[in-house]
Coordinates of C-alpha atoms and ligand atoms in Angstrom, one line a residue:
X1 CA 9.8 -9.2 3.1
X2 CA 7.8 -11.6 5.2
X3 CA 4.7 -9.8 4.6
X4 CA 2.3 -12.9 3.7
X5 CA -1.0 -12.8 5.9
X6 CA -1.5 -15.0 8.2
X7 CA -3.9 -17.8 8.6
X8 CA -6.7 -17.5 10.5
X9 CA -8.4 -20.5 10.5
X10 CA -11.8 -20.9 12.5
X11 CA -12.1 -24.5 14.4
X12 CA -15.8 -25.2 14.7
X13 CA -15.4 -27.4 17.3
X14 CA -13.7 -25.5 18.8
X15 CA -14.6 -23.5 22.2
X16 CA -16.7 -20.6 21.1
X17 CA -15.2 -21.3 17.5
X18 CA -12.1 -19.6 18.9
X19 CA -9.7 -18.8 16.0
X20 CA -6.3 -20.4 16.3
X21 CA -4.0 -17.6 15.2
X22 CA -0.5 -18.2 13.8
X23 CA 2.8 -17.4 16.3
X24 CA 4.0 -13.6 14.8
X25 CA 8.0 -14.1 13.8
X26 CA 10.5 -13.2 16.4
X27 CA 10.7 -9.1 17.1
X28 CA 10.9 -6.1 18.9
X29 CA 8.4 -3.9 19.5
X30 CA 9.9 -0.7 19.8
X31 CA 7.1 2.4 21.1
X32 CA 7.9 6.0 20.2
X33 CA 5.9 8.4 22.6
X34 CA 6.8 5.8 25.4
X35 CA 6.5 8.0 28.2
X36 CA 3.1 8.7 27.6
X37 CA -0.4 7.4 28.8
X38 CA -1.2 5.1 25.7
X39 CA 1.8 2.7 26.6
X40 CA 0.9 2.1 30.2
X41 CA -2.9 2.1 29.9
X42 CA -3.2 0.0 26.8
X43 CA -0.2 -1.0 24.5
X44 CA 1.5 -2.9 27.4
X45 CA -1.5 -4.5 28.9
X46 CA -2.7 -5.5 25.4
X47 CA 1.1 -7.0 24.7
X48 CA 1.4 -9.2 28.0
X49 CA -2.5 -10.4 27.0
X50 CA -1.0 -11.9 23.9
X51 CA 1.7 -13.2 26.0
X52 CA -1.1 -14.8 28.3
X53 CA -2.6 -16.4 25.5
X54 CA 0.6 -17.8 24.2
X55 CA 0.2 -15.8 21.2
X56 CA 3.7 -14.1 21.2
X57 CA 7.0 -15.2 20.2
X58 CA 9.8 -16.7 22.4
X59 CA 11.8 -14.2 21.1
X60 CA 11.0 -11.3 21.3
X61 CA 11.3 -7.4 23.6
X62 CA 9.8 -4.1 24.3
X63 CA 11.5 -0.9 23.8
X64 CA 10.2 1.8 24.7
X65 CA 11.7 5.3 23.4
X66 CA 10.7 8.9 24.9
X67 CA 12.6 12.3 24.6
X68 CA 12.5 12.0 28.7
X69 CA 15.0 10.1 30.8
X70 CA 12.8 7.8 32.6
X71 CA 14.6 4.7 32.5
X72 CA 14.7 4.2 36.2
X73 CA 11.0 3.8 36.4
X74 CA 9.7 2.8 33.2
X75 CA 9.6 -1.1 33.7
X76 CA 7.9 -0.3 37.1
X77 CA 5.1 2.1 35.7
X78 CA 4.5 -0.5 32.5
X79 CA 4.6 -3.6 34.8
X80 CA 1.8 -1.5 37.6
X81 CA -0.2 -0.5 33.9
X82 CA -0.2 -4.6 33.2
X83 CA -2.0 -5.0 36.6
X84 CA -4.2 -2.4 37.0
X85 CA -5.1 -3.5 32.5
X86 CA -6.9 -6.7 35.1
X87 CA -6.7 -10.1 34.5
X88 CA -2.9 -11.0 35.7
X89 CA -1.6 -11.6 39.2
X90 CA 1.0 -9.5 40.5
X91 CA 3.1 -12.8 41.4
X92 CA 2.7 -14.2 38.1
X93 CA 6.0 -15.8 37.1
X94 CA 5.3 -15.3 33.2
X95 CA 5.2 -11.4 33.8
X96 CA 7.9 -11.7 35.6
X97 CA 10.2 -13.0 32.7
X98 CA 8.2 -10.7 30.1
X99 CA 9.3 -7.6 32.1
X100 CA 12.9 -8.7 31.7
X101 CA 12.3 -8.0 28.1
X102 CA 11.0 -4.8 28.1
X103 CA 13.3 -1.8 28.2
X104 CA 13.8 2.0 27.3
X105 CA 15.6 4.1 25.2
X106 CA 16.0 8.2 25.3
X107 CA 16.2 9.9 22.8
X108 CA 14.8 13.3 20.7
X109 CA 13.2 12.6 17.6
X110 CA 15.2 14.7 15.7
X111 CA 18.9 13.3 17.2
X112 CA 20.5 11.4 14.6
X113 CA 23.1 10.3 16.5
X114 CA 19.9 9.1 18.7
X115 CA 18.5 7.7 16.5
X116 CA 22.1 5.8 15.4
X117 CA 22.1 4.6 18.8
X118 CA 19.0 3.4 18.9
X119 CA 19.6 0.8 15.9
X120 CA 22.8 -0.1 17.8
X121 CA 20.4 -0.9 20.7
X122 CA 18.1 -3.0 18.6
X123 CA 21.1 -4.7 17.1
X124 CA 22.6 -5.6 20.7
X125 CA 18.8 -7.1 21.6
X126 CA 19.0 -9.0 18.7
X127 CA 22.3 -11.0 18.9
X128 CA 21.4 -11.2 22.5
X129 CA 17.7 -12.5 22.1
X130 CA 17.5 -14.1 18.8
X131 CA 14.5 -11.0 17.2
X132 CA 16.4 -11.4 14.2
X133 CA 16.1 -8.3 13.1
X134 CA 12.2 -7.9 12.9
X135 CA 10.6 -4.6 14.6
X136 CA 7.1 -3.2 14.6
X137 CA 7.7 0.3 15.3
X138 CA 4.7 1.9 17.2
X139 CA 4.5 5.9 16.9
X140 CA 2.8 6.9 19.8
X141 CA 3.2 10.5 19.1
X142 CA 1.9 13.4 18.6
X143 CA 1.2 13.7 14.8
X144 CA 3.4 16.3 13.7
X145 CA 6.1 13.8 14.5
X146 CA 4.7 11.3 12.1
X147 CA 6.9 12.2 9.1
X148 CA 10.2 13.4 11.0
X149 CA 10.2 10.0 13.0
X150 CA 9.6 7.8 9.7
X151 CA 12.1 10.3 8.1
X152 CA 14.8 9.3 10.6
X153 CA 13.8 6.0 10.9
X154 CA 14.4 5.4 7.0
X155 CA 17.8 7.8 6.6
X156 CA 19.6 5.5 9.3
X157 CA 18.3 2.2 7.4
X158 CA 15.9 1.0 10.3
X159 CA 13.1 0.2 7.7
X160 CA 15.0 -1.6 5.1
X161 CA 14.4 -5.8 6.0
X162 CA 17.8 -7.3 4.2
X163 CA 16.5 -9.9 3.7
X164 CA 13.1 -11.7 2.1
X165 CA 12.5 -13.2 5.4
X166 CA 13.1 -9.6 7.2
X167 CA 10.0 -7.5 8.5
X168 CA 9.5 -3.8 9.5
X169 CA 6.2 -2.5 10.2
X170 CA 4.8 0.5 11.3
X171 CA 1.9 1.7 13.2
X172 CA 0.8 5.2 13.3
X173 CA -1.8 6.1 15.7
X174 CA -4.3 8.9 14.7
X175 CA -5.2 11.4 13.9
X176 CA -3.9 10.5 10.7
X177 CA -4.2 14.5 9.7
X178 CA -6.6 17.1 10.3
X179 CA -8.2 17.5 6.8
X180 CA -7.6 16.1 3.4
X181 CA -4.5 17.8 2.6
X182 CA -3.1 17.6 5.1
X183 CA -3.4 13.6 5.3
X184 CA -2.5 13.2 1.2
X185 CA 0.9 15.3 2.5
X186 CA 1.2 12.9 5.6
X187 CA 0.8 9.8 3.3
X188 CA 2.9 11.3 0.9
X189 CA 5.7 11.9 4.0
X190 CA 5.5 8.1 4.8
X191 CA 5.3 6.8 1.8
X192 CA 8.8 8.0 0.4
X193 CA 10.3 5.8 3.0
X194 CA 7.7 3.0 3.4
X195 CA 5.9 1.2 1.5
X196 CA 2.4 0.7 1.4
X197 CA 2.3 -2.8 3.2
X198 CA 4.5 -1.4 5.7
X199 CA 2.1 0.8 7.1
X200 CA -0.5 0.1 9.9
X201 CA -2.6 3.3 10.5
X202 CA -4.3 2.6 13.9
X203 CA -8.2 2.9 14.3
X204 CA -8.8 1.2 18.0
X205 CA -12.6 1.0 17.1
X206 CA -11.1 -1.5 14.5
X207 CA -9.7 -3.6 17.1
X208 CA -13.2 -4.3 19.0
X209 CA -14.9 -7.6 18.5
X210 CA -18.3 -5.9 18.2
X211 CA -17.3 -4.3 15.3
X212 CA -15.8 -6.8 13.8
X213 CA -18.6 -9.1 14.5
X214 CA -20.5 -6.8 12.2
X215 CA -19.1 -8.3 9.1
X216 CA -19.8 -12.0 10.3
X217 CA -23.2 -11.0 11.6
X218 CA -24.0 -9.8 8.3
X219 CA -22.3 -12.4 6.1
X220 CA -21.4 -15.8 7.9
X221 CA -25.5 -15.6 8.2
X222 CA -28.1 -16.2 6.3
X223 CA -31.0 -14.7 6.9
X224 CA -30.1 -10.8 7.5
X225 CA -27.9 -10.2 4.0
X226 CA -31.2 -10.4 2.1
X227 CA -32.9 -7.5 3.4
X228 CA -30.3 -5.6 4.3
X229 CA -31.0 -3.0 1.9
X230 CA -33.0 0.0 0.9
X231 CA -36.2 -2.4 0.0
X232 CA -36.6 -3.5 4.0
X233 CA -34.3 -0.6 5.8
X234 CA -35.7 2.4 6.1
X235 CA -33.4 4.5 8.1
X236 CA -29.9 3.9 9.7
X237 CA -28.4 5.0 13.2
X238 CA -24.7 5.0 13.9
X239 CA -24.5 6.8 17.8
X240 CA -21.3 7.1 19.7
X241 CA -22.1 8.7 22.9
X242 CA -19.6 9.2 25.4
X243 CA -20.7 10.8 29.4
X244 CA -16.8 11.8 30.0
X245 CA -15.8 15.2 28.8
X246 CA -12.0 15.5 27.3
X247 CA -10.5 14.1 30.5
X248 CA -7.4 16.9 30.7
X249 CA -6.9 17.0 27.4
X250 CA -7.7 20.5 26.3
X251 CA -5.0 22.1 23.6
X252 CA -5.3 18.5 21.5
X253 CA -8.8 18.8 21.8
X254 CA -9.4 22.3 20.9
X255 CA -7.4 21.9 17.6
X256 CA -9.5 18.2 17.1
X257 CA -13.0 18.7 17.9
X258 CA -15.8 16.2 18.1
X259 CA -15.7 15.7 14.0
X260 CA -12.0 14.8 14.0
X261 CA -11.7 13.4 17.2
X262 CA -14.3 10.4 16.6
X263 CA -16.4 10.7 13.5
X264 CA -14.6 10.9 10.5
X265 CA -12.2 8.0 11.6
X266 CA -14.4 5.7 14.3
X267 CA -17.9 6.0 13.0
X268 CA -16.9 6.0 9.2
X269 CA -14.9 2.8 9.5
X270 CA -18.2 1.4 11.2
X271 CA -20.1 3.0 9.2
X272 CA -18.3 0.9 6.0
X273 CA -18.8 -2.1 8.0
X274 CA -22.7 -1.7 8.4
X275 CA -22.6 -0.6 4.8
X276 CA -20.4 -2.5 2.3
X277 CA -21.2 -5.5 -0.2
X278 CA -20.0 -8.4 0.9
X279 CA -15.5 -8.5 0.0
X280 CA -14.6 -11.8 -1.4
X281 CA -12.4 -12.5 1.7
X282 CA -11.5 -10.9 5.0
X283 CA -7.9 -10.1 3.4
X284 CA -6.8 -6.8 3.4
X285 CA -7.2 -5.8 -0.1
X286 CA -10.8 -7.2 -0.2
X287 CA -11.9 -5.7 2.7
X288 CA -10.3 -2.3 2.2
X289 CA -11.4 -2.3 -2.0
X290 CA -15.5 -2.5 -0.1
X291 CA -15.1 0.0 2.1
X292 CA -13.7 2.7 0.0
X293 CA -16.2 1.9 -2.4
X294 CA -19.2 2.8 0.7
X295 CA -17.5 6.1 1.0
X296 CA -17.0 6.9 -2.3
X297 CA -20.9 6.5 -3.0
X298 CA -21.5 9.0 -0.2
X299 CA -23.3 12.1 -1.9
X300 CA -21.1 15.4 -0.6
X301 CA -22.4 16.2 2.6
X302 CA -24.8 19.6 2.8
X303 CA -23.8 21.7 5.6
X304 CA -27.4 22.0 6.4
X305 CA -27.4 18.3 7.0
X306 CA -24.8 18.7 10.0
X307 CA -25.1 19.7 13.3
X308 CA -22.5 21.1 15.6
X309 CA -22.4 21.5 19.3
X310 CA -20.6 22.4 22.5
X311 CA -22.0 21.1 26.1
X312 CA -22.0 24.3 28.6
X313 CA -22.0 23.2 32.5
X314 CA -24.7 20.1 33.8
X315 CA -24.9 16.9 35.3
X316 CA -23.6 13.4 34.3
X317 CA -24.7 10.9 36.5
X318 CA -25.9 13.0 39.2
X319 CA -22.9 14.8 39.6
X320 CA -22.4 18.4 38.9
X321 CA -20.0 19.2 36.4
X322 CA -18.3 22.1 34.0
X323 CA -18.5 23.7 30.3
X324 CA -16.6 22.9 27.7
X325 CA -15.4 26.2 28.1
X326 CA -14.2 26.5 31.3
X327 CA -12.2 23.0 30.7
X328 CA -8.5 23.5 31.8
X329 CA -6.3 24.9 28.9
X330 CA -9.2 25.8 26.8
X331 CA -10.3 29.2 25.3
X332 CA -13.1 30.9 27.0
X333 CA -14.6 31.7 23.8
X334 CA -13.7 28.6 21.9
X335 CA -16.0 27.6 19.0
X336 CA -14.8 23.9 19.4
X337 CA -17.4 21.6 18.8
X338 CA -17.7 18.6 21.2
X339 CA -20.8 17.4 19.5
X340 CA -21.6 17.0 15.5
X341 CA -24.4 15.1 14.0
X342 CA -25.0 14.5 10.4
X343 CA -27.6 12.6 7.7
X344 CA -26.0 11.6 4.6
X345 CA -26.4 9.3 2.1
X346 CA -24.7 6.5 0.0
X347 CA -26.3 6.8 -3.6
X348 CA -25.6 3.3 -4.4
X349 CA -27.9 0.1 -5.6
X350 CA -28.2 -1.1 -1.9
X351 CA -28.8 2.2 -0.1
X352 CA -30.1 4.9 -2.6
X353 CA -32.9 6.5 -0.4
X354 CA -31.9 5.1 2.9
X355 CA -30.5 7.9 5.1
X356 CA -27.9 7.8 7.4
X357 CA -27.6 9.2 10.3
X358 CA -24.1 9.7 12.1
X359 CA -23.5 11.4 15.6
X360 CA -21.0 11.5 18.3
X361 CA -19.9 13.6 21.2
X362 CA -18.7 13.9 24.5
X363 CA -20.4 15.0 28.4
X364 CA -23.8 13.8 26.8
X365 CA -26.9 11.3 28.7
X366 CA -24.5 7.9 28.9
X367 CA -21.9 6.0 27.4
X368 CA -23.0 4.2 24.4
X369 CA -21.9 3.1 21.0
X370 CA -24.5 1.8 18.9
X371 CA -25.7 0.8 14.7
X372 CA -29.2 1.1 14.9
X373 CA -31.2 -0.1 11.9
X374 CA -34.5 0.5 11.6
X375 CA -36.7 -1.4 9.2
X376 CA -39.7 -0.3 7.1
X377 CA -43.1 0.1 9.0
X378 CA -45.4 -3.0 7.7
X379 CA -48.5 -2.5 6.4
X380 CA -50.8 -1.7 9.2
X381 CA -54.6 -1.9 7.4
X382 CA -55.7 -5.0 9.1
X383 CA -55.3 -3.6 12.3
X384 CA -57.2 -0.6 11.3
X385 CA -60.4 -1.9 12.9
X386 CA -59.0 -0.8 16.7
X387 CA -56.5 1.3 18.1
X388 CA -53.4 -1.5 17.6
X389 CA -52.3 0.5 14.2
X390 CA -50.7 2.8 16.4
X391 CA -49.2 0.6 18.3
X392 CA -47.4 -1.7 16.0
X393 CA -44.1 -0.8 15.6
X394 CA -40.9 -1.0 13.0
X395 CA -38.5 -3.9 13.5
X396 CA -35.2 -2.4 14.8
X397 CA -31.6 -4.1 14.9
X398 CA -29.6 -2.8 17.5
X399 CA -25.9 -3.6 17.4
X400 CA -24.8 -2.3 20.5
X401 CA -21.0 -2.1 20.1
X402 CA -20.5 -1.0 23.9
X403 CA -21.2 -0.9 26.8
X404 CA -23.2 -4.0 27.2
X405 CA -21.7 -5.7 24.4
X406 CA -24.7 -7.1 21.9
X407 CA -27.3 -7.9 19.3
X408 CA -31.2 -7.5 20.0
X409 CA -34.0 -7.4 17.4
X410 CA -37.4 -5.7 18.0
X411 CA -40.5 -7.3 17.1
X412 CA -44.6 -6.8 17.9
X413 CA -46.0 -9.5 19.5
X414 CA -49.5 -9.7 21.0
X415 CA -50.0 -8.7 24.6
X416 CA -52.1 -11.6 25.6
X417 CA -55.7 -11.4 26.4
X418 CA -59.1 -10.8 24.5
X419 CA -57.7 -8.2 22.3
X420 CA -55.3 -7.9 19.5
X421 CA -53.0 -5.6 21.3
X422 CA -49.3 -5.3 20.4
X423 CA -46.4 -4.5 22.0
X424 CA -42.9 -4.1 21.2
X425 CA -40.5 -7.3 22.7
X426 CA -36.9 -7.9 22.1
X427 CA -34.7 -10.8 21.5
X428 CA -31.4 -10.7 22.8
X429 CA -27.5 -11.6 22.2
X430 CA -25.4 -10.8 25.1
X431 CA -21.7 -10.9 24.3
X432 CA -21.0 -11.6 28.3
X433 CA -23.6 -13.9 28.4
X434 CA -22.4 -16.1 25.6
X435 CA -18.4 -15.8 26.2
X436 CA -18.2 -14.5 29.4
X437 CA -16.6 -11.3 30.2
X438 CA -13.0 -10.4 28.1
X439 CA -10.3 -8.3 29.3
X440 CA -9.2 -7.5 25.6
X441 CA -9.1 -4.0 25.0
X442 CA -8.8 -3.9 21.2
X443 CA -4.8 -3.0 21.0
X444 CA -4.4 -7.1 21.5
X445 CA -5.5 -7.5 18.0
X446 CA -4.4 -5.2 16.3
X447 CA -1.0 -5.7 17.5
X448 CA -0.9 -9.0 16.7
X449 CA -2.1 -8.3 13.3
X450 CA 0.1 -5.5 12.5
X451 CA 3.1 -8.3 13.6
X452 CA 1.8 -10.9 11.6
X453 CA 1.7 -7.8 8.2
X454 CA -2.6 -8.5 8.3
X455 CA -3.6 -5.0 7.9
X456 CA -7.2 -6.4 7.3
X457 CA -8.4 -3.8 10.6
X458 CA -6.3 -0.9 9.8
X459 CA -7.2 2.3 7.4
X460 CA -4.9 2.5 4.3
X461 CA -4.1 5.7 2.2
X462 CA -6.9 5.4 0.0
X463 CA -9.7 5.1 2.6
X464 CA -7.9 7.8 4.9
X465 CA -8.3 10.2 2.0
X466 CA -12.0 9.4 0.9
X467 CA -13.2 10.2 4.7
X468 CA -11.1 13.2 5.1
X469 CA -12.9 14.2 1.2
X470 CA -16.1 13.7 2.6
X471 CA -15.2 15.6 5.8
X472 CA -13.4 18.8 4.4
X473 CA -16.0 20.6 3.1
X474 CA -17.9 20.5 6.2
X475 CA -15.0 22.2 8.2
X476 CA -14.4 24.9 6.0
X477 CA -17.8 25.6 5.6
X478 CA -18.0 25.5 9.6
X479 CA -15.0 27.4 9.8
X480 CA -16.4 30.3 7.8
X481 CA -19.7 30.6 9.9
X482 CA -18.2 30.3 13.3
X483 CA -21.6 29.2 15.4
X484 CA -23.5 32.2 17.8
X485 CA -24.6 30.0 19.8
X486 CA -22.4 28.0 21.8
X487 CA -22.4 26.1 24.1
X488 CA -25.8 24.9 22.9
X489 CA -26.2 21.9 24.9
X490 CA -26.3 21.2 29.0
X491 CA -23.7 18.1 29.6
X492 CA -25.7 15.3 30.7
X493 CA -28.3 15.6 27.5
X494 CA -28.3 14.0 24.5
X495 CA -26.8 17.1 22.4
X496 CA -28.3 20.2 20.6
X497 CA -32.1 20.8 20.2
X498 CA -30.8 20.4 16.2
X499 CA -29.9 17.4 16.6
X500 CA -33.5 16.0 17.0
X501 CA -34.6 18.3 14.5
X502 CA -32.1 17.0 11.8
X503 CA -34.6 13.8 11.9
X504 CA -37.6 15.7 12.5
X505 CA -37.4 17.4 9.5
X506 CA -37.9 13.6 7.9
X507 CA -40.2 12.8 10.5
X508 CA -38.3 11.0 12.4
X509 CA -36.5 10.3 16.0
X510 CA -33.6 8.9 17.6
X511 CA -33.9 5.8 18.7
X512 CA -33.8 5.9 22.7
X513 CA -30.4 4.5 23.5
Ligands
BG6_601 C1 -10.3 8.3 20.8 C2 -10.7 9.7 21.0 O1 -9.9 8.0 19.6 O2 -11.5 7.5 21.1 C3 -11.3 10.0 22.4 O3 -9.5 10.5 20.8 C4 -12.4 9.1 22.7 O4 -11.7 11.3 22.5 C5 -12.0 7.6 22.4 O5 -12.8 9.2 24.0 C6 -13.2 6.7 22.5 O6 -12.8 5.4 22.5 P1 -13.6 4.3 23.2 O7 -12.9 3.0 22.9 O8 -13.6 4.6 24.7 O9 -15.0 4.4 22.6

């Protein structure tokens, strides 16, 4: 199989150090789940991106497959999802020609004969295109068609390249199960028909340059790695805030919840980013061996270190709006959490001490997604003499992954005048401000990379299963002491009262985002 990685290799005189990334082999990509909202809103606007940038193959298609007949309209609705994904004009003769390439294919995901008919299709596109028998398979599904679809997929040989130069990838969207054994018997499904280096399980957060830009922030520089560790940090913030609620999306989200939904996949894998000793590369295998290490040293999480919530009716952004609980297709009574906060800690060389703090959830002040690392308080007896000891305070990193895409560092510095006065000033990295404003949406990436067999940014069985063991516990622990007092937060807040007394307890705050 051509699986070998690509090469990325960084011009420095380039503009902005742009990476020159290698031309994927000819293919198809063929999308399971087509008919639904991920296809038009992101997986076809990241795809003609690539083909903006010139990053695609000559030869290559889009199929998209759904158990609905919508082949009259499907190239219509994916071609108004490319222009309403921004940056491409609607008279653009290169989208044009890139429509003519993408097609559709019904089927159920349990047909064989279907599913016989669809490798005929694939076949026909490659004598007639030149994809050479290639495919990255996208499944864009709901889970519990994971295993059937790979299943299928392997029975009628779609999986099997014939040859060395051959490729067949697949990508597997989460949730990548709902607890840990579930996941081991989802891995255990795929892996019977594909091997490891097959497999591209998707995390989107993966895909965003802020996140990535942890890992270079931290190592391609010199002067942070040194105290990035329990002798200068003194505490650690990971926040991802969102102001929407769950946007129509009741029955997934009632079986999901805030823990699933966001933290045990999004904010762990940041979380291992913020975390990790440095890999010796940015290949897969490094990369993934350093982050399952950084959840591996997590200490079992106490259930009195977590916090669970659920927002009742408020106001985001001035406008009124409704509980959780009143959401459509959502039980009156539901004990779903939409909210969860947690401290935890990584009892290794570089962290012992330092606690973490994790939260996400949705309808609360603002969206934001944020590391926050705050540094040890320095000595303050020479300022003793006046009020100033009070006023000096910790340095704090704030890596804002979005909105507002950044870096900024707080520092004291003296107010000027007569007195030795302090106040807190920041200095500032604006993404938009450096590199202007990007239209990537973090599928572009990760498509590409899951093409090219990189699966550097994607979760592997291993790491899957350590988060999910970390994660367990807590639910079944929650799940036996259903809480008495949802919904315990207004929307428009920043979450349960607990919340801020997780870190009060260690005399602490979150940082204002
Ligand atoms: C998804 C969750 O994985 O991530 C959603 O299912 C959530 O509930 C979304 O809204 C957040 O992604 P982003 O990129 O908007 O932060």
């Amino acid at each position: 199989m051509a699986n070998a990685v690509k090469q990325t290799v960084v011009h420095a005189g380039s503009e902005h150090g742009k990476k020159q990334e290698r031309v994927p082999d000819p293919c198809i990509v063929v999308i399971f789940g087509a008919s639904g909202d991920l296809t038009k809103r992101k997986l076809l606007p990241a795809l003609y991106h690539l083909e903006q940038e010139g990053l695609l193959p000559a030869s290559f298609a889009v199929v998209g497959v759904a158990r609905r007949d919508i082949s009259a309209t499907f190239a219509a609705d994916m071609e108004d999802g490319i222009l309403k994904g921004g940056g491409v004009e609607a008279d653009d003769p290169k989208l044009k020609k890139f429509m003519d390439h993408v097609k559709y294919f019904t089927t159920n995901f349990d047909d064989d004969a279907g599913f016989e008919k669809l490798k005929a299709f694939l076949a026909n596109i490659d004598n007639m295109l030149g994809t050479k028998g290639n495919r990255l398979f996208y499944l864009a599904v709901a889970p519990e068609y994971f295993a059937d679809i790979t299943d299928r997929l392997g029975k009628h040989e779609m999986t099997t390249p014939v040859d060395a130069e051959q490729w067949m990838h697949v990508i597997i969207e989460k949730p990548f199960g709902t607890d840990l054994e579930s996941a081991r018997k989802l891995n255990d499904d795929i892996n019977r028909v594909l091997k490891e280096d097959q497999i591209f399980r998707i995390d989107h957060y993966l895909g965003k340059e802020t996140v990535q830009n942890i890992l270079v922030f931290r190592f391609g520089n010199g002067i942070f790695e040194p105290i990035w560790n329990r002798n200068y940090i003194d505490h650690v913030e990971i926040t991802a805030a969102e102001s929407i609620g769950i946007e129509g999306r009741g029955p997934f989200y009632e079986s999901a919840g805030a823990l699933r939904d966001v933290l045990q996949n999004h904010v762990m894998e940041v979380l291992s980013f913020v975390a990790m000793e440095p890999p010796d590369s940015f290949e897969s295998d490094a990369v993934r061996t350093e982050k399952l290490k950084v959840w591996r040293a997590i200490d079992p999480i106490q259930v009195e270190d977590t916090v669970r919530g659920q927002y009742g009716p408020g106001r985001v952004d001035g406008e009124k709006v409704i509980g959780y609980r009143e959401e459509d297709r959502v039980n009156p009574e539901s004990n779903t959490e939409t909210f969860v906060a947690m401290k935890l800690s990584i009892e290794n060389w570089r962290w012992a001490g330092v606690p973490i703090y994790l939260r996400a959830g949705k309808r609360l002040a603002k969206r934001v997604t944020e590391v926050t690392v705050v540094f040890k308080q320095p000595p303050l007896r020479m300022f003793n003499a006046n009020e100033t000891a009070s006023q000096v305070q910790p340095n704090v990193l704030k890596m804002r992954i979005q909105p507002d895409e950044g870096i900024s560092l707080m520092f004291g510095a003296k107010v000027p005048g007569p007195t030795t006065n302090v106040m807190p000033v920041e200095m500032h990295f604006s993404y938009a401000e450096s590199f202007g404003k990007s239209s990537a949406n973090g599928y572009e990436r990760l498509l590409l990379d899951a093409m090219l067999g990189d699966g550097t940014l994607f979760a592997h069985r291993d790491g899957v299963e350590a988060t999910w063991a970390l994660m367990t516990p807590i639910l079944d622990q929650w799940a036996k002491r259903p809480p008495t007092d949802f919904p315990n937060y207004e929307a428009g807040c920043w979450g349960p009262a607990a919340a801020d007394a997780l870190l009060k307890r260690d005399r602490r705050k979150w940082f204002k985002l």
